[in-house]
Short mmCIF file of C-alpha atoms in Angstrom, two decimals:
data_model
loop_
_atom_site.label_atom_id
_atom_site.label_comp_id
_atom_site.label_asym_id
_atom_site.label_seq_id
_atom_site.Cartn_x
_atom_site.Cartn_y
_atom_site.Cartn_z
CA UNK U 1 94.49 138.95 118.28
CA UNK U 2 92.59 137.68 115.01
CA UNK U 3 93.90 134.27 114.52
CA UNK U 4 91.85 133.43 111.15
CA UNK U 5 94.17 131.62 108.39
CA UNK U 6 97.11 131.79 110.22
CA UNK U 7 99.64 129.68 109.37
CA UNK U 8 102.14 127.95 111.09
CA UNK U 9 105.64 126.44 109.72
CA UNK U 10 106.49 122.77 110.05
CA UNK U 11 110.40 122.59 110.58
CA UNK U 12 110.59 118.77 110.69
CA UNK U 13 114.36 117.81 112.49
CA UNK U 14 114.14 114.11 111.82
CA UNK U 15 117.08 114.03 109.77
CA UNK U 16 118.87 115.79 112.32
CA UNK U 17 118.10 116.22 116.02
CA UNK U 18 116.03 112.63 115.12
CA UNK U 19 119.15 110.91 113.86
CA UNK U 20 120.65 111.86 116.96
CA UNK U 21 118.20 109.17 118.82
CA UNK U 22 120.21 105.72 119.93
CA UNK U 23 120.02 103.29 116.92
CA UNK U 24 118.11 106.07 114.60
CA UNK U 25 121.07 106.43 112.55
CA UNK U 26 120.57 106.86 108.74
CA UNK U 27 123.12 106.90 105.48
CA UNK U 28 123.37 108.96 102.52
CA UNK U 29 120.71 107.34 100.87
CA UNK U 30 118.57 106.10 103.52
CA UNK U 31 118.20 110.23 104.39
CA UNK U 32 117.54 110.74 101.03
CA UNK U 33 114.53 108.67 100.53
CA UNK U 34 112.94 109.75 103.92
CA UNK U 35 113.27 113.55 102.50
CA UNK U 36 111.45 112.54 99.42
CA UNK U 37 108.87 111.74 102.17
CA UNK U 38 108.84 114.05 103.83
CA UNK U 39 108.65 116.75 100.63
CA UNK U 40 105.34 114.14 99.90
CA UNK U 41 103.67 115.00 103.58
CA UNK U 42 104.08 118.78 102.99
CA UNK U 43 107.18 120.24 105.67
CA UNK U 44 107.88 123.53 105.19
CA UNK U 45 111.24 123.37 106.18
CA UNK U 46 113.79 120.04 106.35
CA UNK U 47 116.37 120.31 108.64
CA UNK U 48 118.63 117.68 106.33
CA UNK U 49 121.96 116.83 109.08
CA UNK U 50 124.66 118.90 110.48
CA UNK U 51 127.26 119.22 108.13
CA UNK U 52 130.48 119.70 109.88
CA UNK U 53 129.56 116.27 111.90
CA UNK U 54 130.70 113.77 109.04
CA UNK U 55 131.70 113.44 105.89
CA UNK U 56 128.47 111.56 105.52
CA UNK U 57 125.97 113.73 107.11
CA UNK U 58 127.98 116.87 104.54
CA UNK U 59 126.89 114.77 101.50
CA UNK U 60 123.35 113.92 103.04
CA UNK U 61 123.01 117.65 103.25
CA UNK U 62 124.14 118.10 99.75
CA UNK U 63 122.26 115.44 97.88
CA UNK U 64 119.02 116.71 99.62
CA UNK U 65 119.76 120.35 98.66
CA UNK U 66 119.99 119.32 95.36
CA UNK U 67 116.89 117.24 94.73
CA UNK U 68 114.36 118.55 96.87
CA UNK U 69 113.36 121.51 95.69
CA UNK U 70 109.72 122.64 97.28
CA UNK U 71 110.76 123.17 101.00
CA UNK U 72 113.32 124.81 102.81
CA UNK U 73 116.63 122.79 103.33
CA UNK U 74 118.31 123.85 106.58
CA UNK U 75 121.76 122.59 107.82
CA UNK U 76 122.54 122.98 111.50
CA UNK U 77 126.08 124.39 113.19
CA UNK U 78 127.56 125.77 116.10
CA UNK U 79 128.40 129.67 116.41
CA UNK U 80 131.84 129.35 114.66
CA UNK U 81 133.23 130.13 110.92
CA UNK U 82 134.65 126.59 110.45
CA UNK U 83 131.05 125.26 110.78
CA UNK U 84 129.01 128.15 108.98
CA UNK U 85 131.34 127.59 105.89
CA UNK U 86 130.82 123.77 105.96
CA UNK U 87 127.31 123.91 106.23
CA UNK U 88 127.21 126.70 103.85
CA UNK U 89 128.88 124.67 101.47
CA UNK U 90 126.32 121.80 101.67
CA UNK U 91 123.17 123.77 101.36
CA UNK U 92 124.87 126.25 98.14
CA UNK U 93 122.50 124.16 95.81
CA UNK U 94 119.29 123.87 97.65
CA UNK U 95 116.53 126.42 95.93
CA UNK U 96 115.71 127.53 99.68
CA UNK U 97 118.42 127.10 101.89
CA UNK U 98 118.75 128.23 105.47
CA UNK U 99 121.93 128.35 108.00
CA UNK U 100 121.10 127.15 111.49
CA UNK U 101 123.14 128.52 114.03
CA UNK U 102 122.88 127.68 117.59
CA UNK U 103 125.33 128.89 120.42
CA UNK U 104 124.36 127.89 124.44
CA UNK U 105 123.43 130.87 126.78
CA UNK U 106 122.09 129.12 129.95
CA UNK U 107 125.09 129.95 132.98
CA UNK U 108 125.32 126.11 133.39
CA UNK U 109 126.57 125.57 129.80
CA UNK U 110 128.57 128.60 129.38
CA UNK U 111 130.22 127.88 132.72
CA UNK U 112 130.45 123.73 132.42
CA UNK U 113 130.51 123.23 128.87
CA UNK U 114 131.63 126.41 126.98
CA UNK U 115 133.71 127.94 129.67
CA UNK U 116 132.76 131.47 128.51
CA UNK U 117 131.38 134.49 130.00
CA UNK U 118 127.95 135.88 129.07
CA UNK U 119 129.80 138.90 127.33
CA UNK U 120 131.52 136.51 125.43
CA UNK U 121 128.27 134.34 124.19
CA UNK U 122 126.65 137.59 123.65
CA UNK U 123 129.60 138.32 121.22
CA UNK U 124 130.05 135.33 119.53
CA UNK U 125 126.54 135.02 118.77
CA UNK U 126 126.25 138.76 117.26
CA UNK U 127 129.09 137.52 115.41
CA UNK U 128 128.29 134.10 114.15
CA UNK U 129 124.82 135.21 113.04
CA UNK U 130 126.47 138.03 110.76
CA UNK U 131 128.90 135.76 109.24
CA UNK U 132 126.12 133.57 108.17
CA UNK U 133 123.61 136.40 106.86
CA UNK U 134 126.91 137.34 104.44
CA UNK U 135 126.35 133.68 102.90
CA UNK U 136 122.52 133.19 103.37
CA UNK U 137 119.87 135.56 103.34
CA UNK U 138 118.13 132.63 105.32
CA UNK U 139 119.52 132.54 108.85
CA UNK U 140 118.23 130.79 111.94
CA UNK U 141 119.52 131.63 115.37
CA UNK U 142 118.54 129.13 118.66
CA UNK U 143 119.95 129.85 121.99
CA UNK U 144 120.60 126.22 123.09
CA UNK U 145 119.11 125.62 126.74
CA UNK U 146 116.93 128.47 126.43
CA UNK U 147 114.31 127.46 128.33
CA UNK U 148 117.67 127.55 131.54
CA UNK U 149 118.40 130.60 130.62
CA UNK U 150 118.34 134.34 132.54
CA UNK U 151 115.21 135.93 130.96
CA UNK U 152 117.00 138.88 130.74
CA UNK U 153 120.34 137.37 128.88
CA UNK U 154 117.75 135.73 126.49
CA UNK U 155 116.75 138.46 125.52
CA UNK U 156 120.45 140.68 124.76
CA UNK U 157 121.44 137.33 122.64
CA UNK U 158 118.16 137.57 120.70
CA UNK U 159 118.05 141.56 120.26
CA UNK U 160 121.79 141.28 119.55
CA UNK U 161 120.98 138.38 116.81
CA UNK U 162 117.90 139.72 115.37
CA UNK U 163 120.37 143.06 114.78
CA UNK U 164 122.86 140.40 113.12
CA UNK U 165 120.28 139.93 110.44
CA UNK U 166 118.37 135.99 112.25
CA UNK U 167 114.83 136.17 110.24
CA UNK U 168 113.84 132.76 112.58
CA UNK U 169 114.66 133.11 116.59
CA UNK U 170 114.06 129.33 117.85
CA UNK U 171 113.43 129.05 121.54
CA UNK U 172 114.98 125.24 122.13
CA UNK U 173 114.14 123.32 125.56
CA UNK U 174 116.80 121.67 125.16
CA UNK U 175 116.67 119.08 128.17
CA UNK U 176 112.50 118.73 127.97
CA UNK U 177 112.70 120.99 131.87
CA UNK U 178 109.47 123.91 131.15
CA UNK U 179 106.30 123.24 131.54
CA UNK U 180 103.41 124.73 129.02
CA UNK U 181 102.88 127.62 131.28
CA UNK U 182 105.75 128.51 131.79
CA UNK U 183 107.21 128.16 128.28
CA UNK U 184 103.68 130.22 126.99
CA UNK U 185 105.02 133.08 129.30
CA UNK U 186 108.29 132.62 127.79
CA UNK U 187 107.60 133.34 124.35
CA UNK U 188 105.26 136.16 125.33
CA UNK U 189 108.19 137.68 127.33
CA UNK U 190 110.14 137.35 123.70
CA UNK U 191 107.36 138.80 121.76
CA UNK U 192 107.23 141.74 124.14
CA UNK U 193 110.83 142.78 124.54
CA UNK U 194 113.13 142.15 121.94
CA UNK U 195 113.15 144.47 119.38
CA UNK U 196 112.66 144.23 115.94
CA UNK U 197 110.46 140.89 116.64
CA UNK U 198 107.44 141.69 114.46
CA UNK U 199 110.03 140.79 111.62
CA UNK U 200 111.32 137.48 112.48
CA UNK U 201 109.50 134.29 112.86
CA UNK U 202 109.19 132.46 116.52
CA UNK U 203 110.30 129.48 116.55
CA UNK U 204 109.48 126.15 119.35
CA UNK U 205 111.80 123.15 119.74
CA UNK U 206 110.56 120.99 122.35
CA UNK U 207 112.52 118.11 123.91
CA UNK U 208 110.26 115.08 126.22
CA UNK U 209 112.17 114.62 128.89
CA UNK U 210 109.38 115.30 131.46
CA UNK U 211 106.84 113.74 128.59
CA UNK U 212 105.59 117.81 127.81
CA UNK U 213 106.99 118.57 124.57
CA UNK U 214 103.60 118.93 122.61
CA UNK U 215 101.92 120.58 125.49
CA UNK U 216 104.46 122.72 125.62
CA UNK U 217 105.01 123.65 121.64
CA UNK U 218 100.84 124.09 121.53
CA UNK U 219 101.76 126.54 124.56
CA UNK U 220 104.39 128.36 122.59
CA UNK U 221 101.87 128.50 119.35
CA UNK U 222 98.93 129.73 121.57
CA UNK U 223 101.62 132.53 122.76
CA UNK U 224 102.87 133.29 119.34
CA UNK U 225 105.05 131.12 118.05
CA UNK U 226 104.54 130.17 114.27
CA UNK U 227 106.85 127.69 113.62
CA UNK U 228 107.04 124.48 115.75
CA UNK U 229 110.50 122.32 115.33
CA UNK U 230 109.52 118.91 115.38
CA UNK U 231 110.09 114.70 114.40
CA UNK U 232 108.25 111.96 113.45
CA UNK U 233 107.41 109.49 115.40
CA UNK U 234 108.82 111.95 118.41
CA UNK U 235 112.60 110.68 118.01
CA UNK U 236 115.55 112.20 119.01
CA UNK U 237 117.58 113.17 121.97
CA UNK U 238 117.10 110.75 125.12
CA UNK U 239 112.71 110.80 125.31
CA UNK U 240 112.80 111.78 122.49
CA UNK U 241 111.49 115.48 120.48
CA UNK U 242 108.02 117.03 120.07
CA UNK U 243 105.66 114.85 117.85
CA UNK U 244 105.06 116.22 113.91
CA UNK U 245 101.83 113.91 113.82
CA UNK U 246 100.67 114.67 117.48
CA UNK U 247 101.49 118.99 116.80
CA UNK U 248 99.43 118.99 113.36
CA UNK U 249 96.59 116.82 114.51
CA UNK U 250 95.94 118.63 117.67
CA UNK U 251 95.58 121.56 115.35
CA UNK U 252 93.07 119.47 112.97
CA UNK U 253 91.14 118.31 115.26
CA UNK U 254 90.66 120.98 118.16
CA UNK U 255 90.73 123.93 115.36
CA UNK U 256 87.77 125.77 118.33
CA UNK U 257 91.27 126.12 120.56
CA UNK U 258 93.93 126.16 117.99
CA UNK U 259 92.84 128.34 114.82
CA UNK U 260 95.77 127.74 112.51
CA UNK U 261 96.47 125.65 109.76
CA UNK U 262 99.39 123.88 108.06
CA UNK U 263 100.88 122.68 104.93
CA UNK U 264 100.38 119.15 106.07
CA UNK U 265 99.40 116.54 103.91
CA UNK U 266 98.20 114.26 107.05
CA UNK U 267 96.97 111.51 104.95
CA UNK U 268 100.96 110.50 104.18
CA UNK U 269 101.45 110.65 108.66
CA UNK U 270 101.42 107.02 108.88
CA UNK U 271 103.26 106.54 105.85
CA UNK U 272 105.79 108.65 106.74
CA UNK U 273 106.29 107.05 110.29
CA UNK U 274 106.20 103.12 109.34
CA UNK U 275 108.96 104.50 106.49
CA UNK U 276 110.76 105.82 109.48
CA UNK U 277 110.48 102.82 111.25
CA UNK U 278 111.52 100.74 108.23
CA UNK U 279 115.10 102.60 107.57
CA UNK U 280 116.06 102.65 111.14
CA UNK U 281 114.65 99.78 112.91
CA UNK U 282 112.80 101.10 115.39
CA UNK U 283 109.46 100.33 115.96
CA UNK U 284 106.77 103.10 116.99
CA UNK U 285 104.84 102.12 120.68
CA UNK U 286 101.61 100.34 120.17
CA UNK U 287 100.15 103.07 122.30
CA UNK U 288 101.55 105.80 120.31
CA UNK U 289 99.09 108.80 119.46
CA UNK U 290 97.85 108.75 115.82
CA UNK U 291 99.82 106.28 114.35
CA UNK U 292 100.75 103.53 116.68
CA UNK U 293 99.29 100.04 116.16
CA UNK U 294 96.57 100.66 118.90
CA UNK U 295 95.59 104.38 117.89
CA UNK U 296 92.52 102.78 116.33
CA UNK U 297 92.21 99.68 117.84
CA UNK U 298 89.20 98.61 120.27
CA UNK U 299 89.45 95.53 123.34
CA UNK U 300 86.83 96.70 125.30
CA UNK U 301 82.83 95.44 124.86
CA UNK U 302 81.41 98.76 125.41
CA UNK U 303 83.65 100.58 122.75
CA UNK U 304 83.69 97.81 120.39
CA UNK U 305 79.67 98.13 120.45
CA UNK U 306 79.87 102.10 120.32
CA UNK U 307 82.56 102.08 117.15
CA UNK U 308 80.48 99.14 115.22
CA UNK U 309 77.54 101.70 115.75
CA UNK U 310 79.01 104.94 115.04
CA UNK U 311 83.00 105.00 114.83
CA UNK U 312 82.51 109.14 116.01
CA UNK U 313 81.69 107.52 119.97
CA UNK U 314 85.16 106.35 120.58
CA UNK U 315 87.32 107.78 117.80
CA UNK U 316 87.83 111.67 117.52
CA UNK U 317 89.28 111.88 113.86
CA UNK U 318 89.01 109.05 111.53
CA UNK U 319 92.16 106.55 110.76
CA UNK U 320 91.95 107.32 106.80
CA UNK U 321 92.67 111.13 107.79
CA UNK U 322 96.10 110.20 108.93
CA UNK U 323 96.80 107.53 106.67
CA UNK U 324 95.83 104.20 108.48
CA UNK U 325 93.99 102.21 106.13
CA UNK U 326 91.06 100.79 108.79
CA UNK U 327 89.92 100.45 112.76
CA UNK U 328 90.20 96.78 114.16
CA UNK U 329 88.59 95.67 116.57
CA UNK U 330 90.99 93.14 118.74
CA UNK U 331 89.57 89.94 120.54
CA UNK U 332 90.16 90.07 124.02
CA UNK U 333 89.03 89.37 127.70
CA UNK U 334 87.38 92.80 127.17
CA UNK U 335 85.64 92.39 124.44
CA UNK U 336 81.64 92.02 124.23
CA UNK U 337 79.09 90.02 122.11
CA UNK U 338 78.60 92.39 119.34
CA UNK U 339 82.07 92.48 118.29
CA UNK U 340 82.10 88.37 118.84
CA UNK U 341 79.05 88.10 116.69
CA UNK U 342 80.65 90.56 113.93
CA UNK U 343 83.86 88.09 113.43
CA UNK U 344 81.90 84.77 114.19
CA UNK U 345 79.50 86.17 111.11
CA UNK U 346 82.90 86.89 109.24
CA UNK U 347 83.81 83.55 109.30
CA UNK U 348 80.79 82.45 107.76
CA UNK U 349 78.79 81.57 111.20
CA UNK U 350 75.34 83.48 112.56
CA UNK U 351 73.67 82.16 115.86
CA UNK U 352 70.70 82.86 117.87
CA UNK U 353 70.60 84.99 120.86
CA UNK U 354 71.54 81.52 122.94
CA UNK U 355 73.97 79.98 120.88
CA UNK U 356 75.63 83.88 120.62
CA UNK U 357 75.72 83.58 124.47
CA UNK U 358 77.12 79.97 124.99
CA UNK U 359 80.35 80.56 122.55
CA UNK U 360 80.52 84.11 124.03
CA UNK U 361 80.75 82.26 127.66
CA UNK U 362 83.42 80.07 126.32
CA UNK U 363 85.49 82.63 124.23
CA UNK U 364 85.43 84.61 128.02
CA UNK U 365 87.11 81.57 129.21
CA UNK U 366 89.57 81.19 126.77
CA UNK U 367 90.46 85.29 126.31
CA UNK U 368 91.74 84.79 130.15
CA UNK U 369 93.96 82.04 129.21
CA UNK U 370 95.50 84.01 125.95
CA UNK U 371 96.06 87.92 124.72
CA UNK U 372 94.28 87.63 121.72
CA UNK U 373 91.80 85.55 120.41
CA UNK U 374 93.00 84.48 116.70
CA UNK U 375 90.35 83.42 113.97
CA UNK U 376 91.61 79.80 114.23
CA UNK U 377 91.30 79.81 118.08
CA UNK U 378 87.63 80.83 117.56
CA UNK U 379 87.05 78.40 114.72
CA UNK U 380 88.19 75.38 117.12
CA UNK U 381 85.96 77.08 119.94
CA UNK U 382 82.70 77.13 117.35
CA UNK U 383 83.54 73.53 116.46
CA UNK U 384 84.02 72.38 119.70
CA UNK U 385 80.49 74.16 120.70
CA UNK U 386 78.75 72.65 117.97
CA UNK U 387 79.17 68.69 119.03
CA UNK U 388 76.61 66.85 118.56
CA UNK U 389 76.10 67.36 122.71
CA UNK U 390 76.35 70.85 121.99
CA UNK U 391 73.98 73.84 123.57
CA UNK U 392 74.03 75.54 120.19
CA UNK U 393 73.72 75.29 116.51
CA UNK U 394 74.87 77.28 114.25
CA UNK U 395 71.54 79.11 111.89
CA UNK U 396 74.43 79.06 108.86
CA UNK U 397 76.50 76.97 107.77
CA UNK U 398 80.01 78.27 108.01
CA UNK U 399 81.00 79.65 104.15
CA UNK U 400 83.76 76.96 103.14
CA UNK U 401 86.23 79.87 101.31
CA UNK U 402 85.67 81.68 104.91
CA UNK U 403 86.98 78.53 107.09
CA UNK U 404 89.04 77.07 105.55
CA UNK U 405 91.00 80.59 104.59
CA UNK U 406 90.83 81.12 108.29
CA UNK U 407 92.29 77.61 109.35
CA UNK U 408 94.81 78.28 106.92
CA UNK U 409 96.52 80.81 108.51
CA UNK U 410 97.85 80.98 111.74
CA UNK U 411 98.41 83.05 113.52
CA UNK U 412 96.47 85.63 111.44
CA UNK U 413 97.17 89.56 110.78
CA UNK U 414 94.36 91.50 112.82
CA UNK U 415 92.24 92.35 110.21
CA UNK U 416 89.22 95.41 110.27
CA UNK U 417 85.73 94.62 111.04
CA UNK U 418 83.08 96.19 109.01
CA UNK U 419 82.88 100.01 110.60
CA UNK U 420 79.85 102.59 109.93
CA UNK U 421 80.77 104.97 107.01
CA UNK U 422 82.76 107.86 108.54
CA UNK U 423 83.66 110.39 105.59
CA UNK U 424 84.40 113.51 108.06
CA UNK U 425 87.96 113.12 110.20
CA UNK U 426 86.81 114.87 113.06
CA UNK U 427 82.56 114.66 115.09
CA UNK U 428 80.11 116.17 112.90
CA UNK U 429 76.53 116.02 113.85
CA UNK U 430 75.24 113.39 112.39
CA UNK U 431 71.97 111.22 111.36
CA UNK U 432 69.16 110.32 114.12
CA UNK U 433 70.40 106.28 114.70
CA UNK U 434 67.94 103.78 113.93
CA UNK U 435 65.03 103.44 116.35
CA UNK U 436 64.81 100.08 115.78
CA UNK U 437 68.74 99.86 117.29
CA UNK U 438 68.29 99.73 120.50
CA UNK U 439 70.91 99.72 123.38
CA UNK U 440 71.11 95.54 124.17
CA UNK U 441 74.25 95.18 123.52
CA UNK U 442 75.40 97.89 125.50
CA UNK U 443 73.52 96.87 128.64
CA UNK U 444 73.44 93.09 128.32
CA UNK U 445 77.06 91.99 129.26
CA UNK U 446 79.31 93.75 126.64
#
């Protein structure tokens, strides 16, 4: 299957299925502004709330139909007319709105939760799906649990549906159960043997419970689906839903495995997730992928020395092409003598090869004691070196607007060191190094 320029949809649930998360909640307003961000990053379609919830999520839904007028505005209900009309009546305004029905078919839900027979579901969902196409030429159809789900029921709801006039069939796992294989041979199964498929769009929403949700939606777009149902940041339901930042830079980055592009502006990613963050409260994990605090920052000796060399050795895109304004370089118990020397010369200080290695000694001592070394811990360290009964001496002066800036504050913000110039986000072949740079810091006790 040619794969060139294809394109796949970013349905971004943030608003919705995100809100959902413990403490994530968001008001009118707060919604508002974080759709005017997301409009900025480039969505394709903004699932806004679920209208029939509250009277506040119905007027979220509303205000954002009204006002954001590039991508499509899509407001979620369940498979019944009371919630169709509601959600109908929030989305009237948008310029591209879109009716999101959703209706359980796994056996567990129908018998625990629904307490309804397959012929029933299979009904109700024909049903529901019409209703909505008579309001909205727009109408998206997920069987909730899918991934649970008889094969061969999945596919009567969705031929049944796609009949009913769906134009998107989303494939939800809802509890985070499949694994990429098996969700892959999922969607294939769909593609294969429900009719009419070649004129609806697939659709992947991908919960973390078992910490697979964007394995499992680059699965589902490597089998065919071409829209992935995502949040920032990865919030939502228990662990959480698939990643928006993680989906679209696996794409960017590995375009040999995954040929496909999207509308994303990734440059607005980290904007768009410390926004997040700001409304609801909740931090992102240091360790989170591409925009966590740590995505770009180094510890260890061996990678400080490779990024102050060539940021392309330890860093596969670069932080500008997702929106983080530099790399730092943390000190640490890890960290080696080039990236020592780097701050030390920062703060207005240069030393010989045996000065370099007396304060490094020292700063190895005092990195075990503490997390982080702090610019005014290594100032005192570099004073205390430099007594008159000192081993070393410094071969500059320190620059007075450098110290005493540095002494000022404390504790300080981690600030960037001085990286090689990087201008392509993802490893290019690049220059011959320098012959004259030779591998000593590497080898000699980084």
């Amino acid at each position: 299957m040619a794969t060139d320029e294809v394109r796949i949809k970013v349905f971004d649930t943030t608003l919705r299925d995100g809100e959902q998360s413990p403490g994530c909640s968001m008001n009118h307003q707060e919604k508002l502004r974080l759709a005017h961000q997301l409009d900025r990053l480039g969505v394709d379609v903004i699932e806004a709330g679920f209208p029939i919830a509250s009277d506040g999520d119905f007027e979220a839904v509303k205000a954002i139909a009204a006002v954001i007028r590039r991508p499509t505005i899509a407001g979620l209900c369940r498979a019944c007319r009371p919630d169709i009309e509601r959600a109908w009546e929030a989305l009237q305004e948008a310029a591209h709105p879109r009716i999101h029905v959703f209706l359980a078919t796994s056996d567990i839900h129908l018998k625990y939760k629904l307490r309804i027979t397959r012929e029933e579901c299979l009904a109700q969902a024909r049903e529901s799906v019409a209703f909505a196409k008579s309001l909205c030429p727009d109408v998206e159809f997920s069987p909730e649990d899918a991934t649970r789900t008889d094969p061969e029921f999945l596919c009567q709801v969705l031929d049944a549906v796609v009949e009913a006039g769906a134009t998107t069939l989303n494939i939800p796992d809802t509890v985070g159960y499949t694994v990429p294989s098996e969700f892959g041979d999922l969607i294939a199964t769909i593609r294969r043997r429900v009719q009419g498929i070649e004129n609806v769009t697939i659709s992947a929403h991908c919960h973390n419970d078992l910490g697979m949700a964007v394995a499992n939606t680059m699965a589902a777009i490597a089998a065919g689906a071409r829209q992935v149902e995502c949040t920032l940041n990865g919030i939502g339901e228990r662990a959480g839903n698939a990643s928006l930042e993680e989906i679209v830079m696996a794409m960017r980055v590995r375009q040999d495995r995954y040929p496909y592009e999207t509308a994303i502006s990734a440059e607005h990613l980290f904007p768009a997730s410390q926004l997040l963050s700001e409304i609801t409260g909740v931090p992102v994990q240091p360790n989170k992928a591409i925009i966590g605090r740590n995505a770009f920052a180094h510890e260890a000796g061996i990678h400080q020395d490779g990024v102050l060399k060539n940021p392309l050795t330890y860093e596969i895109m670069t932080p500008q092409s997702v929106g983080v304004p530099d790399s730092t370089l943390v000190l640490g118990k890890h960290s080696g003598r080039h990236a020592l020397a780097i701050r030390c010369e920062q703060l207005g200080y240069q030393f010989d090869r045996r000065a370099l290695d007396d304060i490094y000694r020292r700063f190895v001592r005092l990195a075990d004691k503490i997390k982080h070394v702090e610019d005014h811990h290594l100032l005192e360290l570099i004073r205390d070196t430099h007594k008159p009964a000192g081993s070393a001496t410094p071969l500059f002066e320190p620059l007075p607007s450098a110290v005493s800036a540095a002494a000022s504050a404390s504790p300080e913000p981690v600030r960037p060191f001085p990286m090689a110039s990087q201008n392509n986000a993802f490893p290019l072949p690049l220059p011959a190094p320098d012959p004259h740079h030779d591998q000593e810091d590497y080898l000699w006790g980084v």
